[in-house]
Short mmCIF file of C-alpha atoms in Angstrom, two decimals:
data_model
loop_
_atom_site.label_atom_id
_atom_site.label_comp_id
_atom_site.label_asym_id
_atom_site.label_seq_id
_atom_site.Cartn_x
_atom_site.Cartn_y
_atom_site.Cartn_z
CA MET A 6 -14.43 5.37 5.53
CA SER A 7 -16.73 8.31 4.73
CA TRP A 8 -18.43 6.35 1.90
CA LEU A 9 -19.09 3.45 4.24
CA TRP A 10 -20.56 5.83 6.82
CA ALA A 11 -22.76 7.45 4.15
CA ILE A 12 -24.08 4.03 3.12
CA ILE A 13 -24.84 3.08 6.72
CA VAL A 14 -26.60 6.39 7.42
CA GLY A 15 -28.48 6.11 4.12
CA LEU A 16 -29.65 2.61 5.01
CA VAL A 17 -30.84 3.64 8.46
CA LEU A 18 -32.57 6.81 7.23
CA GLY A 19 -34.12 5.01 4.26
CA LEU A 20 -35.50 2.22 6.45
CA LEU A 21 -36.84 4.73 8.98
CA ALA A 22 -38.48 6.70 6.16
CA ARG A 23 -40.10 3.54 4.81
CA ALA A 24 -41.39 2.73 8.30
CA ILE A 25 -42.86 6.23 8.68
CA LEU A 26 -44.57 6.34 5.29
CA PRO A 27 -47.99 4.68 5.18
CA GLY A 28 -48.51 1.66 2.98
CA LYS A 29 -46.00 -0.61 1.32
CA GLN A 30 -43.16 0.82 -0.73
CA SER A 31 -42.11 -1.19 -3.75
CA ILE A 32 -38.54 0.07 -4.04
CA PRO A 33 -35.66 -2.38 -3.61
CA LEU A 34 -33.21 -2.17 -0.70
CA TRP A 35 -30.39 -0.68 -2.79
CA LEU A 36 -32.68 2.15 -3.88
CA THR A 37 -33.77 2.69 -0.28
CA VAL A 38 -30.11 3.27 0.61
CA VAL A 39 -29.65 5.69 -2.29
CA PHE A 40 -32.80 7.61 -1.35
CA GLY A 41 -31.69 7.67 2.30
CA ILE A 42 -28.33 9.17 1.28
CA LEU A 43 -30.07 11.77 -0.90
CA GLY A 44 -32.46 12.61 1.94
CA SER A 45 -29.51 13.04 4.28
CA ILE A 46 -27.85 15.42 1.84
CA LEU A 47 -31.12 17.35 1.48
CA GLY A 48 -31.52 17.56 5.26
CA ASN A 49 -27.94 18.76 5.68
CA ALA A 50 -28.49 21.43 3.04
CA VAL A 51 -31.61 22.71 4.81
CA ALA A 52 -29.80 22.63 8.18
CA THR A 53 -26.95 24.67 6.71
CA TRP A 54 -29.39 27.08 5.10
CA ILE A 55 -31.18 27.80 8.40
CA GLY A 56 -27.93 27.80 10.39
CA VAL A 57 -28.33 24.73 12.61
CA ASN A 58 -25.89 22.36 10.92
CA ASP A 59 -23.18 22.60 13.58
CA THR A 60 -24.13 23.09 17.21
CA LYS A 61 -22.60 22.09 20.53
CA GLY A 62 -23.49 18.53 21.46
CA ILE A 63 -25.79 16.38 19.33
CA ASP A 64 -27.28 18.13 16.32
CA TRP A 65 -30.86 16.96 16.88
CA ILE A 66 -32.42 19.49 14.53
CA ARG A 67 -30.06 18.46 11.72
CA HIS A 68 -30.88 14.78 12.30
CA VAL A 69 -34.62 15.47 12.23
CA LEU A 70 -34.19 17.45 9.01
CA GLN A 71 -32.23 14.55 7.52
CA LEU A 72 -35.05 12.17 8.42
CA ILE A 73 -37.66 14.53 6.95
CA GLY A 74 -35.55 14.77 3.79
CA ALA A 75 -35.36 10.97 3.60
CA VAL A 76 -39.13 10.65 4.03
CA VAL A 77 -39.71 13.13 1.20
CA VAL A 78 -37.16 11.52 -1.13
CA VAL A 79 -38.35 7.96 -0.41
CA GLY A 80 -42.00 9.00 -0.91
CA VAL A 81 -41.36 10.76 -4.21
CA GLY A 82 -38.86 8.14 -5.34
CA ASP A 83 -41.31 5.32 -4.64
CA MET A 84 -43.96 7.02 -6.77
CA LEU A 85 -41.46 7.46 -9.61
CA TRP A 86 -40.26 3.86 -9.26
CA GLN A 87 -43.83 2.57 -9.42
CA SER A 88 -44.62 4.64 -12.50
CA ILE A 89 -41.46 3.50 -14.27
CA ARG A 90 -41.96 -0.15 -13.34
CA GLY A 91 -45.66 0.05 -14.21
CA ASN A 92 -44.94 1.42 -17.68
CA ARG A 93 -42.26 -1.21 -18.26
CA ALA A 94 -44.61 -4.01 -17.17
CA LYS A 95 -47.34 -2.72 -19.53
CA ARG A 96 -44.92 -2.66 -22.47
CA GLN A 97 -43.77 -6.22 -21.77
CA ARG A 98 -47.36 -7.52 -21.68
CA ALA A 99 -48.28 -5.85 -24.98
#
């Protein structure tokens, strides 16, 4: 069940990150989920590092850090995806 939950959270965070970032992202949905999961892990690591990963009630700071992590990972991942796909498209045309 934890893998299913990670996929759902990754999808939600990835879609929110894509909505926050300006412009159109060219990454497919499956990669959005992967980047969302990675952003969640990054946000959890930062929350643990600063000591706000487990508080009473809803962990709002941790959730915001997860979203920030997803925005960063989706932004960087989209740039990498575009550069990889762009190079591949150039090689196929040549």
